Short mmCIF file of N, CA and C in Angstrom, two decimals:
data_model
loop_
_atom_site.label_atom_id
_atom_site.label_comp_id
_atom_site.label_asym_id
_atom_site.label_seq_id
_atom_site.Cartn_x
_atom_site.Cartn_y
_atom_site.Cartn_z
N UNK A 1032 0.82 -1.20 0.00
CA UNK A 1032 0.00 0.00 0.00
C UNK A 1032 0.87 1.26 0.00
N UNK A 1033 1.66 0.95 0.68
CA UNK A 1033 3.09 2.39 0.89
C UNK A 1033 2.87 2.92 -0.68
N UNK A 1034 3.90 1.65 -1.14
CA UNK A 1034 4.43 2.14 -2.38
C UNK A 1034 2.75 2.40 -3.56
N UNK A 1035 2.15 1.73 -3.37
CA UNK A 1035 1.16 2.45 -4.23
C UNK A 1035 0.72 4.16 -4.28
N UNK A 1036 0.56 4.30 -3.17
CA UNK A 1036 -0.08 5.46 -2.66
C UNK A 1036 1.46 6.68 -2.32
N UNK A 1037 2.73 6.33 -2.76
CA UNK A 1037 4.22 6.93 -2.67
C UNK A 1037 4.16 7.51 -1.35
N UNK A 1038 4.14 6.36 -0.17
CA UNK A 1038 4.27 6.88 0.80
C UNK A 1038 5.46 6.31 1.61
N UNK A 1039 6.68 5.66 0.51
CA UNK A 1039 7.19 5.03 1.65
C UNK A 1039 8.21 5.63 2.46
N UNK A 1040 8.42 6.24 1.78
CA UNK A 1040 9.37 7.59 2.91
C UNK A 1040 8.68 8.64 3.48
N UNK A 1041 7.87 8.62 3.56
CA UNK A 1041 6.41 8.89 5.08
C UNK A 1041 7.14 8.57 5.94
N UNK A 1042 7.21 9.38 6.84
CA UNK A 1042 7.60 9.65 8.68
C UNK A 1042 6.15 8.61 9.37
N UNK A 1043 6.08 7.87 10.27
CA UNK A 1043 5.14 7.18 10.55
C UNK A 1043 4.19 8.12 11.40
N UNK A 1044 2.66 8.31 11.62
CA UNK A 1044 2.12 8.53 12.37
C UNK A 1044 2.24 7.99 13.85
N UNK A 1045 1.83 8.74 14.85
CA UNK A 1045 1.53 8.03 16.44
C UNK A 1045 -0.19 7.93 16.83
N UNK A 1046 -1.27 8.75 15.75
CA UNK A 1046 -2.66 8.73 15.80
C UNK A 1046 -3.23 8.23 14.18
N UNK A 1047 -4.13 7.82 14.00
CA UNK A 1047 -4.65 7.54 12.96
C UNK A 1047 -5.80 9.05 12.14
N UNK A 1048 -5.72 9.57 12.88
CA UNK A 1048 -6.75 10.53 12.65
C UNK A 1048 -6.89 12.02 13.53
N UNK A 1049 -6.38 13.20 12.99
CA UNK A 1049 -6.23 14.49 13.80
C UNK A 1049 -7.58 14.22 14.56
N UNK A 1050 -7.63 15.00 15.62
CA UNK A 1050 -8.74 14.55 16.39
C UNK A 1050 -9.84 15.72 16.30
N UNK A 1051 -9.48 16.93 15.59
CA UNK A 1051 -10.00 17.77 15.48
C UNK A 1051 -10.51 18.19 13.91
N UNK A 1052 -10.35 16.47 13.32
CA UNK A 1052 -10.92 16.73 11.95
C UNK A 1052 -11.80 16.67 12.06
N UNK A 1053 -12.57 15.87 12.49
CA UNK A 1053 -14.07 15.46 12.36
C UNK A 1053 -15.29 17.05 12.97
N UNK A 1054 -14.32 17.69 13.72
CA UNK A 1054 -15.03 18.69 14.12
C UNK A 1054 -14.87 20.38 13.58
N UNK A 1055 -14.29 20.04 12.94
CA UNK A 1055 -13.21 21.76 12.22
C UNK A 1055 -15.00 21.87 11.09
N UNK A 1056 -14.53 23.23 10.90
CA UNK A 1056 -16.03 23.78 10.07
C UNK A 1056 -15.57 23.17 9.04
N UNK A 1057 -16.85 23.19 8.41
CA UNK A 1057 -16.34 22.22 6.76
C UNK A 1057 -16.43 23.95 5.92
N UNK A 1058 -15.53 24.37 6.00
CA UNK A 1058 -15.60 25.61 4.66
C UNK A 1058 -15.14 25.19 3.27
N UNK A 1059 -15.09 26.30 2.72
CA UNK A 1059 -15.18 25.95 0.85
C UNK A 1059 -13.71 25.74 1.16
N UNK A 1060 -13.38 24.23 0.66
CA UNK A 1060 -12.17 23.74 0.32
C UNK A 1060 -12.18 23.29 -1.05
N UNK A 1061 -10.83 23.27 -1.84
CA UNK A 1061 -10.48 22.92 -2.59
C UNK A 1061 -10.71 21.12 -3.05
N UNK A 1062 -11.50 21.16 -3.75
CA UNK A 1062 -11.84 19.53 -3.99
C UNK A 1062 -10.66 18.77 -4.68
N UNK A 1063 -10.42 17.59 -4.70
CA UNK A 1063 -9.34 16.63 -5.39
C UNK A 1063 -10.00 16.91 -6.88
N UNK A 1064 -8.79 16.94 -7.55
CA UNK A 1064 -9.29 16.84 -9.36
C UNK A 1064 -9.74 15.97 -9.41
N UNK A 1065 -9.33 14.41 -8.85
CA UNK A 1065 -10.01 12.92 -9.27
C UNK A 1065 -9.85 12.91 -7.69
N UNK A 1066 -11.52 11.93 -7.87
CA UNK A 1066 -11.49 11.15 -6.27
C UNK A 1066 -11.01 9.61 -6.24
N UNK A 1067 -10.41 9.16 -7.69
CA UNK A 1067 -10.20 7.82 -7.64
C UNK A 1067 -8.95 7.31 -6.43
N UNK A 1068 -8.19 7.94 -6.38
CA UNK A 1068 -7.20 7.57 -5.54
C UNK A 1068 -7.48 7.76 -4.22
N UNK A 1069 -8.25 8.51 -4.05
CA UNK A 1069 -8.47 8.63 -2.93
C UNK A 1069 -9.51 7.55 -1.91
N UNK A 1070 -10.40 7.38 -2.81
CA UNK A 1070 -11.34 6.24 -2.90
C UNK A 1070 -10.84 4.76 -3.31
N UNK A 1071 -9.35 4.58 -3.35
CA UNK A 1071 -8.31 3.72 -3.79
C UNK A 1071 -8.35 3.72 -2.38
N UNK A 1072 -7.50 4.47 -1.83
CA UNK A 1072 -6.96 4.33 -0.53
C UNK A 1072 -7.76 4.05 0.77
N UNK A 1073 -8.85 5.02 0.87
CA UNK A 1073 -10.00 4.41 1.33
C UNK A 1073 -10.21 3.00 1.82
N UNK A 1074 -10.49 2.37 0.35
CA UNK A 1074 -10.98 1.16 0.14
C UNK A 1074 -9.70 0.24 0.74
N UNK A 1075 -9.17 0.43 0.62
CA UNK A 1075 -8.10 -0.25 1.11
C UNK A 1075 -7.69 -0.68 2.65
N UNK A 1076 -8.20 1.16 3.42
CA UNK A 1076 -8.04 1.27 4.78
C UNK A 1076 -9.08 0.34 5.24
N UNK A 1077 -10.37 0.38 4.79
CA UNK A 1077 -11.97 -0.16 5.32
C UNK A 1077 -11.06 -1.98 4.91
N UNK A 1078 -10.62 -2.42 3.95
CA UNK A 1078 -10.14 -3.80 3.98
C UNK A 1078 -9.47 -4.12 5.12
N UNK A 1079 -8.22 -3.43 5.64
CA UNK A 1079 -7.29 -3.33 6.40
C UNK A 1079 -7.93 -3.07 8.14
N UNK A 1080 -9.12 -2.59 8.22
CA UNK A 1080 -9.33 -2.27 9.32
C UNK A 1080 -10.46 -3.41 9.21
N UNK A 1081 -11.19 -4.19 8.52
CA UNK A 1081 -12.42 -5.24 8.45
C UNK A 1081 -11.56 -6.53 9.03
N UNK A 1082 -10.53 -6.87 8.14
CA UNK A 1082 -9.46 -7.74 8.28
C UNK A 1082 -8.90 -8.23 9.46
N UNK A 1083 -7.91 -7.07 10.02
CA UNK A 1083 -6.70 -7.27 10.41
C UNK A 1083 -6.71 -6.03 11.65
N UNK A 1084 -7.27 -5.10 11.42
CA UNK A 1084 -6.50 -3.98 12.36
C UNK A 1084 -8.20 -2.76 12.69
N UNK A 1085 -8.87 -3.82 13.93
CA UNK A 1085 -9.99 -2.77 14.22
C UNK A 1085 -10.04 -1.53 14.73
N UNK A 1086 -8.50 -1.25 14.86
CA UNK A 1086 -7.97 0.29 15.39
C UNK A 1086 -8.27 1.12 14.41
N UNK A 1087 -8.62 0.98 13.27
CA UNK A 1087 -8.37 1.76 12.06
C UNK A 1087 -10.16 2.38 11.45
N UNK A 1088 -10.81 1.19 12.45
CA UNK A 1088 -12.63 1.09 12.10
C UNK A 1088 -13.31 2.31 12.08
N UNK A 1089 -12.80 3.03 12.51
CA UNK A 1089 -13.69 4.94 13.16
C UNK A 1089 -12.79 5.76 12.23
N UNK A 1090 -11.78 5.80 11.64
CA UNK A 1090 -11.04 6.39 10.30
C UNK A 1090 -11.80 6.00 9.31
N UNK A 1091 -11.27 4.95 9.14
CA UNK A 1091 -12.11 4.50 7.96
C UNK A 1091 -13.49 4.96 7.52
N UNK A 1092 -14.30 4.63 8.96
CA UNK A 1092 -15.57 4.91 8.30
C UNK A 1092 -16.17 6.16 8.33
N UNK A 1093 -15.41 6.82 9.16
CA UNK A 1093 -15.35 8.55 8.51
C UNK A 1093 -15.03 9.32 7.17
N UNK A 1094 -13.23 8.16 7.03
CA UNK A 1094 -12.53 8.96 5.62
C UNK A 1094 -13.60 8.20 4.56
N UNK A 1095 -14.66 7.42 4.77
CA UNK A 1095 -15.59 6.86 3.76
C UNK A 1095 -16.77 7.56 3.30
N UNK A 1096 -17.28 8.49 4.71
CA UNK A 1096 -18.31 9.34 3.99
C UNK A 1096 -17.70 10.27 3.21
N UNK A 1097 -16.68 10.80 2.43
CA UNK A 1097 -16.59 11.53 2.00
C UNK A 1097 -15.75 10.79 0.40
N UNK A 1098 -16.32 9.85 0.14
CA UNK A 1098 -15.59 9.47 -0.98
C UNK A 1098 -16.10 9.88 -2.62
N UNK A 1099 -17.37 10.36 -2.34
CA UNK A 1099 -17.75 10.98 -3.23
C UNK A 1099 -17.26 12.25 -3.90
N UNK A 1100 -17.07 13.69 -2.92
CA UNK A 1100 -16.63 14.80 -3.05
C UNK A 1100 -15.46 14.82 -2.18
N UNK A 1101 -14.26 14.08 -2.04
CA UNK A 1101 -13.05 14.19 -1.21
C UNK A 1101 -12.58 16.11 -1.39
N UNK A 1102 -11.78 16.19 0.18
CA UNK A 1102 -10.83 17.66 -0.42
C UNK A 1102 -9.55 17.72 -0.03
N UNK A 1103 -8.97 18.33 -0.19
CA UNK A 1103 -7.39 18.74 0.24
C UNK A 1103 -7.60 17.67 1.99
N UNK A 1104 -8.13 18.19 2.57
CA UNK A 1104 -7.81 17.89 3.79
C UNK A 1104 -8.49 16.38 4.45
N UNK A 1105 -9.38 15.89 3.43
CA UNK A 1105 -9.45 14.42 3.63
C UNK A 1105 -8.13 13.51 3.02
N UNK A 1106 -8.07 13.92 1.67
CA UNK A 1106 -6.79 13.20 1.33
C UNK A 1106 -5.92 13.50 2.27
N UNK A 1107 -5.37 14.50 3.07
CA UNK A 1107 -4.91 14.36 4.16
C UNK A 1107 -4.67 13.33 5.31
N UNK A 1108 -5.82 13.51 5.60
CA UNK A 1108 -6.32 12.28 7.05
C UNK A 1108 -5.90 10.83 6.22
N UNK A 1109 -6.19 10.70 4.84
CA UNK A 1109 -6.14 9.49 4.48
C UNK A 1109 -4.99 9.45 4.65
N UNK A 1110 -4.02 10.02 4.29
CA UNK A 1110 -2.65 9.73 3.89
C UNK A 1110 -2.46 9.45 5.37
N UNK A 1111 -2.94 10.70 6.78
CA UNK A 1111 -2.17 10.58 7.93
C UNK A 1111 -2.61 8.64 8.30
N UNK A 1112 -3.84 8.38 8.11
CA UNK A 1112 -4.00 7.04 8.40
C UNK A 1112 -3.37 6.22 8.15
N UNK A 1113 -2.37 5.84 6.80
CA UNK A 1113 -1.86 4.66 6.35
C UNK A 1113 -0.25 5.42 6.74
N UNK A 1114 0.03 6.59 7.19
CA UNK A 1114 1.53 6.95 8.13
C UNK A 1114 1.52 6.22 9.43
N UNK A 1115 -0.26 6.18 9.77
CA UNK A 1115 -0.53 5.35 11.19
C UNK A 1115 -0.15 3.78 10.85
N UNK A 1116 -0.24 3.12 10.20
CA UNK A 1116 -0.50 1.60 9.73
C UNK A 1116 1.30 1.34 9.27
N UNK A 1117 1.82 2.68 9.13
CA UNK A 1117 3.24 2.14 8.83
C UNK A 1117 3.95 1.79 10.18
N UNK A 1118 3.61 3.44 11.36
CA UNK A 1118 4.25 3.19 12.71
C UNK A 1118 3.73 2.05 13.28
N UNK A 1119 2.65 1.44 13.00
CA UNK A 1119 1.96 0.37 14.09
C UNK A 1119 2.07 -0.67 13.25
N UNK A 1120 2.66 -1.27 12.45
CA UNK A 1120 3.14 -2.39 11.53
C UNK A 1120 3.02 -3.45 12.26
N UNK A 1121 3.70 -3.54 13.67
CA UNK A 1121 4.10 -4.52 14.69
C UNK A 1121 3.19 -4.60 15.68
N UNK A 1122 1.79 -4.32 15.48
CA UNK A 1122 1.05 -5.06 16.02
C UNK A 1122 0.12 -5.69 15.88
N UNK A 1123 -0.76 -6.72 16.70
CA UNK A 1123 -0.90 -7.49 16.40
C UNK A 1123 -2.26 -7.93 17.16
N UNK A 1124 -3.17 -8.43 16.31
CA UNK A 1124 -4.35 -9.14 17.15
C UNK A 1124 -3.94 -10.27 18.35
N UNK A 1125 -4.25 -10.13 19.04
CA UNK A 1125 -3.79 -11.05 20.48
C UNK A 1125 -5.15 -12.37 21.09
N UNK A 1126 -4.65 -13.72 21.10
CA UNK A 1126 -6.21 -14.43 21.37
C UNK A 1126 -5.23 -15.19 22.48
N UNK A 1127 -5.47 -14.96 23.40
CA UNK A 1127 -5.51 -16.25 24.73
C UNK A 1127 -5.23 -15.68 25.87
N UNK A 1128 -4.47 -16.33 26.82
CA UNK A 1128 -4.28 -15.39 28.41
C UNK A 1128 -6.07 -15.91 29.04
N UNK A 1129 -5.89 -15.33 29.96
CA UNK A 1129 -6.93 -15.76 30.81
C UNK A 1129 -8.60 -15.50 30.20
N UNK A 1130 -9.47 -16.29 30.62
CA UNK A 1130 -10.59 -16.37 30.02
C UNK A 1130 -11.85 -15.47 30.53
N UNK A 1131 -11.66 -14.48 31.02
CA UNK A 1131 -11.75 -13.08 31.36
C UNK A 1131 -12.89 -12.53 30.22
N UNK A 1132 -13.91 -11.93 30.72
CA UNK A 1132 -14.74 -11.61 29.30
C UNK A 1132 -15.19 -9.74 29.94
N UNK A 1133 -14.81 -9.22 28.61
CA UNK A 1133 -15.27 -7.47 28.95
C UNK A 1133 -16.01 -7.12 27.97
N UNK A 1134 -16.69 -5.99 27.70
CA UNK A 1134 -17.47 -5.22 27.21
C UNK A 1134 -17.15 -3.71 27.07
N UNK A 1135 -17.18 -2.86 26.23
CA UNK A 1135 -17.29 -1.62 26.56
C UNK A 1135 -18.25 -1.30 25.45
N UNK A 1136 -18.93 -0.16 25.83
CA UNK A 1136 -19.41 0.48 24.48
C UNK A 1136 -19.46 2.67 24.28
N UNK A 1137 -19.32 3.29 23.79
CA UNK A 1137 -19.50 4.51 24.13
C UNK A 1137 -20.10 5.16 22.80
N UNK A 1138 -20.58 6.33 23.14
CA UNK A 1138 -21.20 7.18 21.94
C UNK A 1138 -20.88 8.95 22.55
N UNK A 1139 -20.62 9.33 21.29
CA UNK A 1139 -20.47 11.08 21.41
C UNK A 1139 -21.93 11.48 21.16
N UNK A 1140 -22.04 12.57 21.22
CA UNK A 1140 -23.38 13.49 21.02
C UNK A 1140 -23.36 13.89 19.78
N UNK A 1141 -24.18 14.07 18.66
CA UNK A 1141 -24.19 14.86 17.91
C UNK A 1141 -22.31 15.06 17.13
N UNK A 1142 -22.06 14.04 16.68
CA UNK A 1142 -20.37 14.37 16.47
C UNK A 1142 -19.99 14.19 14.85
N UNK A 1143 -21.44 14.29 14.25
CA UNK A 1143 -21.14 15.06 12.43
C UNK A 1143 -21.88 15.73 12.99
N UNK A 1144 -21.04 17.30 12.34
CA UNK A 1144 -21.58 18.74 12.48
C UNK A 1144 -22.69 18.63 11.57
N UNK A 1145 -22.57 17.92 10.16
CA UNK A 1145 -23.53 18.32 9.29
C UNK A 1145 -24.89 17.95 10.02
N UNK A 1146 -25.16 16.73 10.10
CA UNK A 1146 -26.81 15.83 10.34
C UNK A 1146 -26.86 15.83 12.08
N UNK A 1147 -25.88 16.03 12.83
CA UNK A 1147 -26.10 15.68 14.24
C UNK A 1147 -26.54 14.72 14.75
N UNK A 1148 -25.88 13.15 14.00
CA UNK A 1148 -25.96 11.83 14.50
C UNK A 1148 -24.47 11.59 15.13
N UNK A 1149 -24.75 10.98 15.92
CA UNK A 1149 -23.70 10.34 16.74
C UNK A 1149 -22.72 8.99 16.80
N UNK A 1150 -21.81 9.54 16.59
CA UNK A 1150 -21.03 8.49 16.42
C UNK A 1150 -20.79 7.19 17.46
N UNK A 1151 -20.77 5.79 17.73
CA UNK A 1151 -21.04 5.05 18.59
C UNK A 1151 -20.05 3.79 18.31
N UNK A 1152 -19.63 3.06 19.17
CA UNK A 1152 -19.05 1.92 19.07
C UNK A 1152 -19.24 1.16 20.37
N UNK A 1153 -18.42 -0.33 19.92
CA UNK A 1153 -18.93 -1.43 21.03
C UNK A 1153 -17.73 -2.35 20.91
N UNK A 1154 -16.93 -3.20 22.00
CA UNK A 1154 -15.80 -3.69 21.62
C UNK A 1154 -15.85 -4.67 22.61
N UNK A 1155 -16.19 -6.07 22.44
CA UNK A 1155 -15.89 -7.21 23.19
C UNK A 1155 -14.49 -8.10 23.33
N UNK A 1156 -14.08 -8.41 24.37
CA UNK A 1156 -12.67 -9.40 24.45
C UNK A 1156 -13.13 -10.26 25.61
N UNK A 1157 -12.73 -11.44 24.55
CA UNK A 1157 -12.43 -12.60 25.53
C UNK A 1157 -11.10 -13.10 25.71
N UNK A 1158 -10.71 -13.19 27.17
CA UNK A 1158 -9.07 -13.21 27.59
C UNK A 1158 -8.62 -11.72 27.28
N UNK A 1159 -7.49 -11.37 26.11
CA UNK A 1159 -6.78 -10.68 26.06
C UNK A 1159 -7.38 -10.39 24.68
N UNK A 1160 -8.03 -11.00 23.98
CA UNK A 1160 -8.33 -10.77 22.45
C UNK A 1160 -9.72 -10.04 22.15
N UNK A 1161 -9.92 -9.03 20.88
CA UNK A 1161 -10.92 -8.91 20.70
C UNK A 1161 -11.82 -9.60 19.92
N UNK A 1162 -12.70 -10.33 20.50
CA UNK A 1162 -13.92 -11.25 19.47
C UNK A 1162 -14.77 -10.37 18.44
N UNK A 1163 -14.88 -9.44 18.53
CA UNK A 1163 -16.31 -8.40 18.41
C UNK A 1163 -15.86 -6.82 18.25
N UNK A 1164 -15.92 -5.91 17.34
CA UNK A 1164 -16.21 -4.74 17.77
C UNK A 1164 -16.92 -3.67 16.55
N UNK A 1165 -17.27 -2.78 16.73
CA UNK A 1165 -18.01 -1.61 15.29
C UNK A 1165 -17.46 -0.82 15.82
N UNK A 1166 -18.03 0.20 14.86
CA UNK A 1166 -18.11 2.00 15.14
C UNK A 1166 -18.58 1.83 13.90
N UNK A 1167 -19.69 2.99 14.31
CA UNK A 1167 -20.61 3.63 12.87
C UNK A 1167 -20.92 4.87 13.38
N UNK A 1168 -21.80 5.41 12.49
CA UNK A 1168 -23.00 7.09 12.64
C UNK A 1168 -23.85 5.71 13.33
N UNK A 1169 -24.60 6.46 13.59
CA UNK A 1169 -26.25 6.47 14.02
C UNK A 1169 -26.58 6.49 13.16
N UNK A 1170 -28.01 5.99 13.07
CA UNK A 1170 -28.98 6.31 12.55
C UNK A 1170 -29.98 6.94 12.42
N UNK A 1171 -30.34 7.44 14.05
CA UNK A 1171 -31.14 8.59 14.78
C UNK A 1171 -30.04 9.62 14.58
N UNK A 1172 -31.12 10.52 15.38
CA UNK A 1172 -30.30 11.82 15.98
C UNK A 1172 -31.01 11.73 17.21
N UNK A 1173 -30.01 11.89 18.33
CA UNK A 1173 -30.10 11.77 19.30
C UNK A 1173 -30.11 13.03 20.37
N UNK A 1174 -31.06 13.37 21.33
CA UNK A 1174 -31.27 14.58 22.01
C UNK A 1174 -30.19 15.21 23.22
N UNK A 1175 -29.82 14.17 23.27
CA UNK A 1175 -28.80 14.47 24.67
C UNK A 1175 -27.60 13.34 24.73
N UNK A 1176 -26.52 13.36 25.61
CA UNK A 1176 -25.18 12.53 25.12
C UNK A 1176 -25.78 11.39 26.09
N UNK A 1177 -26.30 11.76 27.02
CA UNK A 1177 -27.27 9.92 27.96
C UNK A 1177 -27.93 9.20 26.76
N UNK A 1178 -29.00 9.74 26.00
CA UNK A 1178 -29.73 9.00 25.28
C UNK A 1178 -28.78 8.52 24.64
N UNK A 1179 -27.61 9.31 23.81
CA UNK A 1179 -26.89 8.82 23.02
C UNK A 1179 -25.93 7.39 23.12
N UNK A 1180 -25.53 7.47 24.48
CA UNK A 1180 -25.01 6.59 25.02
C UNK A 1180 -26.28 5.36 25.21
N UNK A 1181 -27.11 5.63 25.38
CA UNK A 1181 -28.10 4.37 25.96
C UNK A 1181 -28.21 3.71 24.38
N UNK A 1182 -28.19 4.69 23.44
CA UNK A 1182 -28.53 3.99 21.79
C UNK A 1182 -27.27 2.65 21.95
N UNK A 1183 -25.99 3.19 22.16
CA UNK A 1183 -25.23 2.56 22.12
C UNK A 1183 -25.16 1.17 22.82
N UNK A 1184 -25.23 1.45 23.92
CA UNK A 1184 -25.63 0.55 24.74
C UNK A 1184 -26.69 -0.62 24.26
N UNK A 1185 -27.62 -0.29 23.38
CA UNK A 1185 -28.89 -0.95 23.45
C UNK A 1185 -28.43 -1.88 22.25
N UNK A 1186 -27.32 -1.81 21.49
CA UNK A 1186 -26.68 -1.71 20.66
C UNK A 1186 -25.81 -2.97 20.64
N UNK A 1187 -24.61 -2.30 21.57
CA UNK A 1187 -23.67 -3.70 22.52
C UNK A 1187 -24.55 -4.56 22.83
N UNK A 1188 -25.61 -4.59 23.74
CA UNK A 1188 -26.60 -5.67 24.27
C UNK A 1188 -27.06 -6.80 23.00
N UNK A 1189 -27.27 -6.13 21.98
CA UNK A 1189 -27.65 -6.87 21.48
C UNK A 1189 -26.92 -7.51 21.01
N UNK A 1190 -25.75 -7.44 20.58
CA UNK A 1190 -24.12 -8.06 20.01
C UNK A 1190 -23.62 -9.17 21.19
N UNK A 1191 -24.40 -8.47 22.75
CA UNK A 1191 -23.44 -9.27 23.63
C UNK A 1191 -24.82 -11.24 23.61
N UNK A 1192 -26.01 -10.60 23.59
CA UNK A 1192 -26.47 -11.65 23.69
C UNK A 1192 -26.43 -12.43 22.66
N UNK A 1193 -25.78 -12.23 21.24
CA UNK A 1193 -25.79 -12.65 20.13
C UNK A 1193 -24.55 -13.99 20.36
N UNK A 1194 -23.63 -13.02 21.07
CA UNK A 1194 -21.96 -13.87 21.27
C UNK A 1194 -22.40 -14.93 22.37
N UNK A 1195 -23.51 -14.59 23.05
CA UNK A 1195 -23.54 -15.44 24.53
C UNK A 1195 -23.76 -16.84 23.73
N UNK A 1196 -24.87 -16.75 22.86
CA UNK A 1196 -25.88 -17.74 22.35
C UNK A 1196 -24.57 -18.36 21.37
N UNK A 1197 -24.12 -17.74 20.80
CA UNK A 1197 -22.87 -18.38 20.42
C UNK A 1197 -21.80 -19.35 21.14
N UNK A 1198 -21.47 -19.02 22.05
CA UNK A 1198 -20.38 -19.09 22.88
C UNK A 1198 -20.83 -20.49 23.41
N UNK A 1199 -22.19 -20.43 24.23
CA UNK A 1199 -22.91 -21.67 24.39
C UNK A 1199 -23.14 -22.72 23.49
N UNK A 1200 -23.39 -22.29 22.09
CA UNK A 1200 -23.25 -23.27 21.43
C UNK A 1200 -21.82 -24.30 20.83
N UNK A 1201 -20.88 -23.62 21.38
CA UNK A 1201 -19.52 -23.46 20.93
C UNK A 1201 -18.84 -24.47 22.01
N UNK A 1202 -19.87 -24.38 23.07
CA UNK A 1202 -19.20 -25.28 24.50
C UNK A 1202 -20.05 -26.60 24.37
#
């Protein structure tokens, strides 16, 4: 991917994603002449993060809504993402260690400026490994960051009783 995208003498990232992209005003920026490459790279990250590397799942599916009309500063983030995937090369999905089972799930408020749906995720591990995890938009719009969180929540629950019924059948 480096060398496709001429990144291999790229300095590596330490974040996958400025943290203040998702929230900066969207003003009149300069659009990409072609969105193919960009929507190259994209596609690539959403493989790479489906696959192999669920750290990458909330980039991705951000640098994805915009594959239609990309601008200067998404091709940006894209590029900073796969600088992230060069520094973090060496790691690695992890399955065993003690048989330990967690849950988390969280949601922001209103966190696309445009529509004011909320961004949400859910991340299960059993032992040391992760079995399970998303991040998406919403689908609602949500009134307050509790409700927002309870969407989420209602969300995980249903993923967790999905794995239970699994898990049981598995024993």
């Amino acid at each position: 991917m480096f060398a496709k995208f001429g990144m291999e003498q790229a300095k590596p990232s330490s974040i996958p994603m400025d943290p203040g992209y998702v929230t900066a005003e969207q003003k009149e920026e300069k659009m990409l002449a072609t969105a193919e490459k960009y929507q190259s790279l994209v596609g690539a990250l959403l493989f790479v993060a489906v696959c192999t590397r669920p750290d990458l799942e909330i980039t991705a599916s951000i640098l994805g809504r915009k594959v239609s009309k990309p601008t200067d500063s998404d091709w940006t983030e894209a590029k900073r993402a796969l600088r992230y995937l060069k520094g973090t090369a060496g790691l690695k999905l992890k399955l065993g260690g003690s048989v330990s089972r967690e849950g988390y799930a969280d949601a922001d408020r209103a966190g696309d400026l445009e529509d004011r749906k909320s961004n949400s995720g859910f991340l299960f591990k059993l032992g040391e490994g992760t079995i399970s995890c998303t991040a998406r938009k919403k689908e609602c719009v949500t009134l307050s960051s509790t409700e927002a969180k309870y969407v989420a929540l209602a969300e995980a629950s249903k993923e967790l009783l999905w794995l239970m019924k699994l898990i049981s059948k598995m024993l």
